[in-house]
């Protein structure tokens, strides 16, 4: 059975001062369809805890302790929505909060793998997030694009899918150039592209296209493809994942050999 890691960003899961419940519902519908029709094992990496917490408590998000407090408030709220919607499709979900050391430590990564296999064997949808409440500079992965890339590799996924406010990689900035063209296939990422300045589009996001490229670079080097598409409109994701038609979005292809 194929295994896919799907990552959804904060910009997708928040709408003004509210959790974007409709988008969250649409995402769960896609996951359920993947599991039922395509028989995929699905691991979800979900941002949005800080944004969800900020709905309940208005704190200055520039302060790291405030962000951690908001994550502590928002994480159970986020899980509540996922649990409710997945239950409507007949699925259970589980929460896994991870930090960098969980992947760097052989003992801890082995333990995390063991738990993951048990969850997937029992048809549970694991929902991953960085453990923002305890993460400091030493433990921090940094953003959920990197977390999803590590998860795809360490948990043996066949594909990484990132659903974002960025619907693909363009040959130039589409916000500045109306003639920018999407690159449907990418086989190599240049080092200079990985070193560009981060440009998050959402005040709750921790990266932009650069973090997506870094995630793609990580999995491509390990033989795993990555698909980048819109999380606002899942039409292209449905085409790619369910209908196996690549109409839009960018597919990052590992080098053969």
PDB file of C-alpha atoms in Angstrom:
ATOM      1  CA  UNK A   1       0.000   0.000   0.000  1.00  0.00           C
ATOM      2  CA  UNK A   2       1.335   3.420  -0.948  1.00  0.00           C
ATOM      3  CA  UNK A   3       2.018   5.943   1.793  1.00  0.00           C
ATOM      4  CA  UNK A   4       1.675   9.709   1.402  1.00  0.00           C
ATOM      5  CA  UNK A   5       2.531  12.603   3.707  1.00  0.00           C
ATOM      6  CA  UNK A   6       0.239  15.604   3.205  1.00  0.00           C
ATOM      7  CA  UNK A   7       1.245  18.939   4.718  1.00  0.00           C
ATOM      8  CA  UNK A   8      -1.158  21.875   5.028  1.00  0.00           C
ATOM      9  CA  UNK A   9       0.002  25.363   5.999  1.00  0.00           C
ATOM     10  CA  UNK A  10      -1.245  28.014   8.405  1.00  0.00           C
ATOM     11  CA  UNK A  11      -2.239  30.360   5.593  1.00  0.00           C
ATOM     12  CA  UNK A  12      -4.690  27.723   4.348  1.00  0.00           C
ATOM     13  CA  UNK A  13      -6.194  26.968   7.754  1.00  0.00           C
ATOM     14  CA  UNK A  14      -6.901  30.522   8.848  1.00  0.00           C
ATOM     15  CA  UNK A  15      -9.374  33.005   7.399  1.00  0.00           C
ATOM     16  CA  UNK A  16      -9.296  36.490   8.922  1.00  0.00           C
ATOM     17  CA  UNK A  17      -9.727  35.903  12.663  1.00  0.00           C
ATOM     18  CA  UNK A  18     -11.246  32.450  12.362  1.00  0.00           C
ATOM     19  CA  UNK A  19     -10.121  28.919  11.692  1.00  0.00           C
ATOM     20  CA  UNK A  20     -10.913  28.166   8.033  1.00  0.00           C
ATOM     21  CA  UNK A  21     -13.243  25.284   8.856  1.00  0.00           C
ATOM     22  CA  UNK A  22     -14.497  24.878   5.273  1.00  0.00           C
ATOM     23  CA  UNK A  23     -10.949  24.391   3.985  1.00  0.00           C
ATOM     24  CA  UNK A  24     -10.210  21.995   6.826  1.00  0.00           C
ATOM     25  CA  UNK A  25     -13.360  20.045   5.927  1.00  0.00           C
ATOM     26  CA  UNK A  26     -12.334  19.914   2.264  1.00  0.00           C
ATOM     27  CA  UNK A  27      -8.906  18.609   3.259  1.00  0.00           C
ATOM     28  CA  UNK A  28     -10.422  15.851   5.400  1.00  0.00           C
ATOM     29  CA  UNK A  29     -12.744  14.909   2.515  1.00  0.00           C
ATOM     30  CA  UNK A  30      -9.676  14.502   0.280  1.00  0.00           C
ATOM     31  CA  UNK A  31      -7.881  12.380   2.879  1.00  0.00           C
ATOM     32  CA  UNK A  32     -10.940  10.167   3.320  1.00  0.00           C
ATOM     33  CA  UNK A  33     -11.267   9.711  -0.431  1.00  0.00           C
ATOM     34  CA  UNK A  34      -7.587   8.822  -0.715  1.00  0.00           C
ATOM     35  CA  UNK A  35      -7.927   6.212   1.992  1.00  0.00           C
ATOM     36  CA  UNK A  36     -11.168   4.720   0.710  1.00  0.00           C
ATOM     37  CA  UNK A  37     -10.668   4.816  -3.062  1.00  0.00           C
ATOM     38  CA  UNK A  38      -6.927   4.808  -3.613  1.00  0.00           C
ATOM     39  CA  UNK A  39      -6.129   2.756  -0.512  1.00  0.00           C
ATOM     40  CA  UNK A  40      -3.402   5.154   0.553  1.00  0.00           C
ATOM     41  CA  UNK A  41      -1.936   5.331   4.032  1.00  0.00           C
ATOM     42  CA  UNK A  42      -2.103   9.042   4.853  1.00  0.00           C
ATOM     43  CA  UNK A  43       0.053  10.956   7.333  1.00  0.00           C
ATOM     44  CA  UNK A  44      -1.085  14.560   7.826  1.00  0.00           C
ATOM     45  CA  UNK A  45       1.294  17.331   8.882  1.00  0.00           C
ATOM     46  CA  UNK A  46      -0.901  20.212   9.959  1.00  0.00           C
ATOM     47  CA  UNK A  47       0.111  23.752  10.808  1.00  0.00           C
ATOM     48  CA  UNK A  48      -2.419  26.106  12.333  1.00  0.00           C
ATOM     49  CA  UNK A  49      -2.040  25.632  16.098  1.00  0.00           C
ATOM     50  CA  UNK A  50      -0.750  29.168  16.710  1.00  0.00           C
ATOM     51  CA  UNK A  51      -3.409  30.640  14.427  1.00  0.00           C
ATOM     52  CA  UNK A  52      -6.131  28.613  16.141  1.00  0.00           C
ATOM     53  CA  UNK A  53      -4.874  29.702  19.567  1.00  0.00           C
ATOM     54  CA  UNK A  54      -4.853  33.330  18.493  1.00  0.00           C
ATOM     55  CA  UNK A  55      -8.593  33.084  17.870  1.00  0.00           C
ATOM     56  CA  UNK A  56      -9.060  32.448  21.588  1.00  0.00           C
ATOM     57  CA  UNK A  57      -6.356  34.731  22.959  1.00  0.00           C
ATOM     58  CA  UNK A  58      -4.862  37.810  21.324  1.00  0.00           C
ATOM     59  CA  UNK A  59      -1.128  37.850  22.091  1.00  0.00           C
ATOM     60  CA  UNK A  60       1.858  39.414  20.355  1.00  0.00           C
ATOM     61  CA  UNK A  61       3.032  36.568  18.131  1.00  0.00           C
ATOM     62  CA  UNK A  62       6.499  38.081  17.735  1.00  0.00           C
ATOM     63  CA  UNK A  63       7.362  36.875  21.236  1.00  0.00           C
ATOM     64  CA  UNK A  64       8.404  33.218  21.189  1.00  0.00           C
ATOM     65  CA  UNK A  65       6.798  32.416  24.564  1.00  0.00           C
ATOM     66  CA  UNK A  66       3.530  33.936  23.356  1.00  0.00           C
ATOM     67  CA  UNK A  67       3.659  31.783  20.222  1.00  0.00           C
ATOM     68  CA  UNK A  68       4.255  28.724  22.374  1.00  0.00           C
ATOM     69  CA  UNK A  69       1.336  29.645  24.627  1.00  0.00           C
ATOM     70  CA  UNK A  70      -0.921  30.136  21.604  1.00  0.00           C
ATOM     71  CA  UNK A  71       0.174  26.769  20.224  1.00  0.00           C
ATOM     72  CA  UNK A  72      -0.739  25.146  23.548  1.00  0.00           C
ATOM     73  CA  UNK A  73      -4.216  26.683  23.316  1.00  0.00           C
ATOM     74  CA  UNK A  74      -4.693  26.053  19.611  1.00  0.00           C
ATOM     75  CA  UNK A  75      -3.401  22.491  19.204  1.00  0.00           C
ATOM     76  CA  UNK A  76      -6.313  20.768  21.016  1.00  0.00           C
ATOM     77  CA  UNK A  77      -8.767  23.050  19.192  1.00  0.00           C
ATOM     78  CA  UNK A  78      -7.282  21.997  15.862  1.00  0.00           C
ATOM     79  CA  UNK A  79      -7.409  18.318  16.833  1.00  0.00           C
ATOM     80  CA  UNK A  80     -11.024  18.675  17.910  1.00  0.00           C
ATOM     81  CA  UNK A  81     -12.013  19.705  14.381  1.00  0.00           C
ATOM     82  CA  UNK A  82      -9.962  16.969  12.729  1.00  0.00           C
ATOM     83  CA  UNK A  83     -11.342  14.326  15.087  1.00  0.00           C
ATOM     84  CA  UNK A  84     -14.932  15.368  14.441  1.00  0.00           C
ATOM     85  CA  UNK A  85     -14.609  15.448  10.652  1.00  0.00           C
ATOM     86  CA  UNK A  86     -12.601  12.246  10.322  1.00  0.00           C
ATOM     87  CA  UNK A  87     -15.099  10.435  12.571  1.00  0.00           C
ATOM     88  CA  UNK A  88     -17.846  11.398  10.097  1.00  0.00           C
ATOM     89  CA  UNK A  89     -15.900   9.444   7.471  1.00  0.00           C
ATOM     90  CA  UNK A  90     -15.395   6.494   9.810  1.00  0.00           C
ATOM     91  CA  UNK A  91     -11.749   7.167  10.654  1.00  0.00           C
ATOM     92  CA  UNK A  92      -9.858   7.785  13.882  1.00  0.00           C
ATOM     93  CA  UNK A  93      -6.983  10.225  14.205  1.00  0.00           C
ATOM     94  CA  UNK A  94      -3.989  10.490  16.508  1.00  0.00           C
ATOM     95  CA  UNK A  95      -1.695  13.361  17.459  1.00  0.00           C
ATOM     96  CA  UNK A  96       2.101  13.220  17.255  1.00  0.00           C
ATOM     97  CA  UNK A  97       4.082  16.288  18.343  1.00  0.00           C
ATOM     98  CA  UNK A  98       7.723  16.120  17.308  1.00  0.00           C
ATOM     99  CA  UNK A  99      10.973  18.066  17.654  1.00  0.00           C
ATOM    100  CA  UNK A 100      14.302  17.852  15.810  1.00  0.00           C
ATOM    101  CA  UNK A 101      15.760  15.380  18.302  1.00  0.00           C
ATOM    102  CA  UNK A 102      13.035  12.854  17.489  1.00  0.00           C
ATOM    103  CA  UNK A 103      14.645  12.486  14.063  1.00  0.00           C
ATOM    104  CA  UNK A 104      18.300  12.918  15.089  1.00  0.00           C
ATOM    105  CA  UNK A 105      18.272  10.435  17.954  1.00  0.00           C
ATOM    106  CA  UNK A 106      18.371   6.808  16.771  1.00  0.00           C
ATOM    107  CA  UNK A 107      16.468   5.603  19.825  1.00  0.00           C
ATOM    108  CA  UNK A 108      13.769   8.276  19.578  1.00  0.00           C
ATOM    109  CA  UNK A 109      13.320   7.995  15.818  1.00  0.00           C
ATOM    110  CA  UNK A 110      13.010   4.203  16.142  1.00  0.00           C
ATOM    111  CA  UNK A 111      10.328   4.680  18.783  1.00  0.00           C
ATOM    112  CA  UNK A 112       8.466   7.222  16.637  1.00  0.00           C
ATOM    113  CA  UNK A 113       8.593   4.813  13.678  1.00  0.00           C
ATOM    114  CA  UNK A 114       7.189   2.022  15.827  1.00  0.00           C
ATOM    115  CA  UNK A 115       4.264   4.140  16.975  1.00  0.00           C
ATOM    116  CA  UNK A 116       3.624   5.345  13.423  1.00  0.00           C
ATOM    117  CA  UNK A 117       3.460   1.791  12.065  1.00  0.00           C
ATOM    118  CA  UNK A 118       0.954   0.752  14.733  1.00  0.00           C
ATOM    119  CA  UNK A 119      -1.273   3.725  13.907  1.00  0.00           C
ATOM    120  CA  UNK A 120      -1.184   3.095  10.158  1.00  0.00           C
ATOM    121  CA  UNK A 121      -1.722  -0.648  10.550  1.00  0.00           C
ATOM    122  CA  UNK A 122      -4.909   0.164  12.453  1.00  0.00           C
ATOM    123  CA  UNK A 123      -6.170   2.607   9.802  1.00  0.00           C
ATOM    124  CA  UNK A 124      -5.658   5.650  12.045  1.00  0.00           C
ATOM    125  CA  UNK A 125      -4.747   9.031  10.505  1.00  0.00           C
ATOM    126  CA  UNK A 126      -1.648  10.354  12.328  1.00  0.00           C
ATOM    127  CA  UNK A 127      -1.645  14.160  12.558  1.00  0.00           C
ATOM    128  CA  UNK A 128       1.819  15.618  13.068  1.00  0.00           C
ATOM    129  CA  UNK A 129       2.924  19.046  14.197  1.00  0.00           C
ATOM    130  CA  UNK A 130       6.078  20.480  15.671  1.00  0.00           C
ATOM    131  CA  UNK A 131       5.966  20.500  19.460  1.00  0.00           C
ATOM    132  CA  UNK A 132       5.966  24.302  19.613  1.00  0.00           C
ATOM    133  CA  UNK A 133       5.338  24.386  23.358  1.00  0.00           C
ATOM    134  CA  UNK A 134       8.687  22.823  24.315  1.00  0.00           C
ATOM    135  CA  UNK A 135      10.745  23.546  21.201  1.00  0.00           C
ATOM    136  CA  UNK A 136      13.672  25.923  21.666  1.00  0.00           C
ATOM    137  CA  UNK A 137      16.457  26.792  19.221  1.00  0.00           C
ATOM    138  CA  UNK A 138      18.213  23.485  19.892  1.00  0.00           C
ATOM    139  CA  UNK A 139      15.072  21.398  19.383  1.00  0.00           C
ATOM    140  CA  UNK A 140      13.372  23.468  16.698  1.00  0.00           C
ATOM    141  CA  UNK A 141      12.874  22.010  13.222  1.00  0.00           C
ATOM    142  CA  UNK A 142      11.799  25.487  12.164  1.00  0.00           C
ATOM    143  CA  UNK A 143       8.733  25.029  10.013  1.00  0.00           C
ATOM    144  CA  UNK A 144       6.305  22.312   9.036  1.00  0.00           C
ATOM    145  CA  UNK A 145       7.609  22.118   5.469  1.00  0.00           C
ATOM    146  CA  UNK A 146      10.843  20.704   6.923  1.00  0.00           C
ATOM    147  CA  UNK A 147       8.901  18.554   9.392  1.00  0.00           C
ATOM    148  CA  UNK A 148       6.861  17.052   6.543  1.00  0.00           C
ATOM    149  CA  UNK A 149      10.026  16.342   4.541  1.00  0.00           C
ATOM    150  CA  UNK A 150      11.617  14.545   7.480  1.00  0.00           C
ATOM    151  CA  UNK A 151       8.388  12.668   8.154  1.00  0.00           C
ATOM    152  CA  UNK A 152       8.192  11.533   4.519  1.00  0.00           C
ATOM    153  CA  UNK A 153      11.702  10.089   4.732  1.00  0.00           C
ATOM    154  CA  UNK A 154      11.721   8.671   8.260  1.00  0.00           C
ATOM    155  CA  UNK A 155       8.248   7.151   7.971  1.00  0.00           C
ATOM    156  CA  UNK A 156       8.829   5.630   4.539  1.00  0.00           C
ATOM    157  CA  UNK A 157       6.421   7.653   2.394  1.00  0.00           C
ATOM    158  CA  UNK A 158       6.191   7.213  -1.367  1.00  0.00           C
ATOM    159  CA  UNK A 159       5.167  10.839  -1.900  1.00  0.00           C
ATOM    160  CA  UNK A 160       5.173  14.194  -0.093  1.00  0.00           C
ATOM    161  CA  UNK A 161       2.331  16.616  -0.894  1.00  0.00           C
ATOM    162  CA  UNK A 162       2.462  20.245   0.282  1.00  0.00           C
ATOM    163  CA  UNK A 163      -0.818  22.160   0.085  1.00  0.00           C
ATOM    164  CA  UNK A 164      -0.189  25.876   0.480  1.00  0.00           C
ATOM    165  CA  UNK A 165      -1.111  29.413  -0.478  1.00  0.00           C
ATOM    166  CA  UNK A 166       1.593  28.865  -3.113  1.00  0.00           C
ATOM    167  CA  UNK A 167       0.056  26.763  -5.905  1.00  0.00           C
ATOM    168  CA  UNK A 168       3.303  25.763  -7.581  1.00  0.00           C
ATOM    169  CA  UNK A 169       6.797  26.894  -8.522  1.00  0.00           C
ATOM    170  CA  UNK A 170       6.932  29.605 -11.193  1.00  0.00           C
ATOM    171  CA  UNK A 171       9.770  30.688 -13.457  1.00  0.00           C
ATOM    172  CA  UNK A 172       9.467  34.172 -11.918  1.00  0.00           C
ATOM    173  CA  UNK A 173       7.461  35.868  -9.176  1.00  0.00           C
ATOM    174  CA  UNK A 174       3.775  35.654 -10.277  1.00  0.00           C
ATOM    175  CA  UNK A 175       2.894  38.556  -7.950  1.00  0.00           C
ATOM    176  CA  UNK A 176       5.267  40.808  -9.893  1.00  0.00           C
ATOM    177  CA  UNK A 177       5.197  39.249 -13.357  1.00  0.00           C
ATOM    178  CA  UNK A 178       1.771  38.584 -14.926  1.00  0.00           C
ATOM    179  CA  UNK A 179       3.493  36.430 -17.570  1.00  0.00           C
ATOM    180  CA  UNK A 180       5.110  34.099 -15.036  1.00  0.00           C
ATOM    181  CA  UNK A 181       4.712  30.439 -15.995  1.00  0.00           C
ATOM    182  CA  UNK A 182       4.341  27.536 -13.631  1.00  0.00           C
ATOM    183  CA  UNK A 183       7.000  24.861 -13.769  1.00  0.00           C
ATOM    184  CA  UNK A 184       5.057  21.568 -13.777  1.00  0.00           C
ATOM    185  CA  UNK A 185       8.177  19.443 -13.370  1.00  0.00           C
ATOM    186  CA  UNK A 186      11.389  20.152 -11.472  1.00  0.00           C
ATOM    187  CA  UNK A 187      14.292  17.695 -11.481  1.00  0.00           C
ATOM    188  CA  UNK A 188      16.963  19.885  -9.909  1.00  0.00           C
ATOM    189  CA  UNK A 189      16.955  22.771  -7.436  1.00  0.00           C
ATOM    190  CA  UNK A 190      19.803  25.248  -7.653  1.00  0.00           C
ATOM    191  CA  UNK A 191      21.698  26.163  -4.477  1.00  0.00           C
ATOM    192  CA  UNK A 192      21.016  29.875  -5.020  1.00  0.00           C
ATOM    193  CA  UNK A 193      17.275  29.169  -4.908  1.00  0.00           C
ATOM    194  CA  UNK A 194      17.681  27.466  -1.534  1.00  0.00           C
ATOM    195  CA  UNK A 195      19.466  30.529  -0.161  1.00  0.00           C
ATOM    196  CA  UNK A 196      16.845  33.107  -1.156  1.00  0.00           C
ATOM    197  CA  UNK A 197      15.346  35.240   1.591  1.00  0.00           C
ATOM    198  CA  UNK A 198      12.235  33.698   3.167  1.00  0.00           C
ATOM    199  CA  UNK A 199       9.051  35.450   2.081  1.00  0.00           C
ATOM    200  CA  UNK A 200       6.068  34.153   4.074  1.00  0.00           C
ATOM    201  CA  UNK A 201       2.750  35.415   2.716  1.00  0.00           C
ATOM    202  CA  UNK A 202       0.858  34.967   5.969  1.00  0.00           C
ATOM    203  CA  UNK A 203       1.592  36.546   9.340  1.00  0.00           C
ATOM    204  CA  UNK A 204       1.156  33.060  10.823  1.00  0.00           C
ATOM    205  CA  UNK A 205       3.428  31.282   8.340  1.00  0.00           C
ATOM    206  CA  UNK A 206       7.103  30.626   9.034  1.00  0.00           C
ATOM    207  CA  UNK A 207       8.345  30.382   5.470  1.00  0.00           C
ATOM    208  CA  UNK A 208       7.503  30.898   1.824  1.00  0.00           C
ATOM    209  CA  UNK A 209       8.575  29.290  -1.424  1.00  0.00           C
ATOM    210  CA  UNK A 210      12.108  28.835  -0.030  1.00  0.00           C
ATOM    211  CA  UNK A 211      10.964  26.465   2.700  1.00  0.00           C
ATOM    212  CA  UNK A 212       9.043  24.449   0.085  1.00  0.00           C
ATOM    213  CA  UNK A 213      12.176  24.217  -2.067  1.00  0.00           C
ATOM    214  CA  UNK A 214      14.224  23.087   0.930  1.00  0.00           C
ATOM    215  CA  UNK A 215      11.647  20.411   1.707  1.00  0.00           C
ATOM    216  CA  UNK A 216      11.661  19.303  -1.929  1.00  0.00           C
ATOM    217  CA  UNK A 217      15.445  19.224  -2.001  1.00  0.00           C
ATOM    218  CA  UNK A 218      15.528  17.094   1.157  1.00  0.00           C
ATOM    219  CA  UNK A 219      13.148  14.417  -0.137  1.00  0.00           C
ATOM    220  CA  UNK A 220      14.458  14.452  -3.718  1.00  0.00           C
ATOM    221  CA  UNK A 221      17.940  13.591  -2.438  1.00  0.00           C
ATOM    222  CA  UNK A 222      16.370  10.604  -0.700  1.00  0.00           C
ATOM    223  CA  UNK A 223      14.447   9.348  -3.710  1.00  0.00           C
ATOM    224  CA  UNK A 224      11.000  10.696  -2.772  1.00  0.00           C
ATOM    225  CA  UNK A 225       8.953  12.944  -5.123  1.00  0.00           C
ATOM    226  CA  UNK A 226       7.108  16.011  -3.848  1.00  0.00           C
ATOM    227  CA  UNK A 227       3.973  17.640  -5.241  1.00  0.00           C
ATOM    228  CA  UNK A 228       3.253  21.315  -4.476  1.00  0.00           C
ATOM    229  CA  UNK A 229      -0.252  22.681  -5.051  1.00  0.00           C
ATOM    230  CA  UNK A 230      -2.928  25.003  -3.698  1.00  0.00           C
ATOM    231  CA  UNK A 231      -4.583  24.274  -0.373  1.00  0.00           C
ATOM    232  CA  UNK A 232      -7.308  26.850  -1.029  1.00  0.00           C
ATOM    233  CA  UNK A 233      -8.732  25.049  -4.058  1.00  0.00           C
ATOM    234  CA  UNK A 234      -8.080  21.300  -3.976  1.00  0.00           C
ATOM    235  CA  UNK A 235      -9.141  20.684  -7.601  1.00  0.00           C
ATOM    236  CA  UNK A 236      -5.565  20.165  -8.772  1.00  0.00           C
ATOM    237  CA  UNK A 237      -4.764  17.980  -5.768  1.00  0.00           C
ATOM    238  CA  UNK A 238      -7.784  15.798  -6.569  1.00  0.00           C
ATOM    239  CA  UNK A 239      -6.697  15.567 -10.201  1.00  0.00           C
ATOM    240  CA  UNK A 240      -3.182  14.545  -9.229  1.00  0.00           C
ATOM    241  CA  UNK A 241      -3.889  12.238  -6.290  1.00  0.00           C
ATOM    242  CA  UNK A 242      -7.276  10.722  -7.140  1.00  0.00           C
ATOM    243  CA  UNK A 243      -7.484  10.895 -10.940  1.00  0.00           C
ATOM    244  CA  UNK A 244      -3.712  10.578 -11.468  1.00  0.00           C
ATOM    245  CA  UNK A 245      -3.754  13.554 -13.860  1.00  0.00           C
ATOM    246  CA  UNK A 246      -1.130  16.243 -13.474  1.00  0.00           C
ATOM    247  CA  UNK A 247      -2.994  19.319 -14.734  1.00  0.00           C
ATOM    248  CA  UNK A 248      -1.382  21.919 -12.497  1.00  0.00           C
ATOM    249  CA  UNK A 249       0.923  22.242  -9.497  1.00  0.00           C
ATOM    250  CA  UNK A 250       4.620  21.368  -9.468  1.00  0.00           C
ATOM    251  CA  UNK A 251       6.015  17.854  -9.231  1.00  0.00           C
ATOM    252  CA  UNK A 252       9.567  17.657  -7.912  1.00  0.00           C
ATOM    253  CA  UNK A 253      11.150  14.479  -9.306  1.00  0.00           C
ATOM    254  CA  UNK A 254      14.157  12.765  -7.706  1.00  0.00           C
ATOM    255  CA  UNK A 255      17.155  12.074  -9.922  1.00  0.00           C
ATOM    256  CA  UNK A 256      17.279   8.491 -11.086  1.00  0.00           C
ATOM    257  CA  UNK A 257      20.107   6.263 -10.055  1.00  0.00           C
TER     258      UNK A 257
END
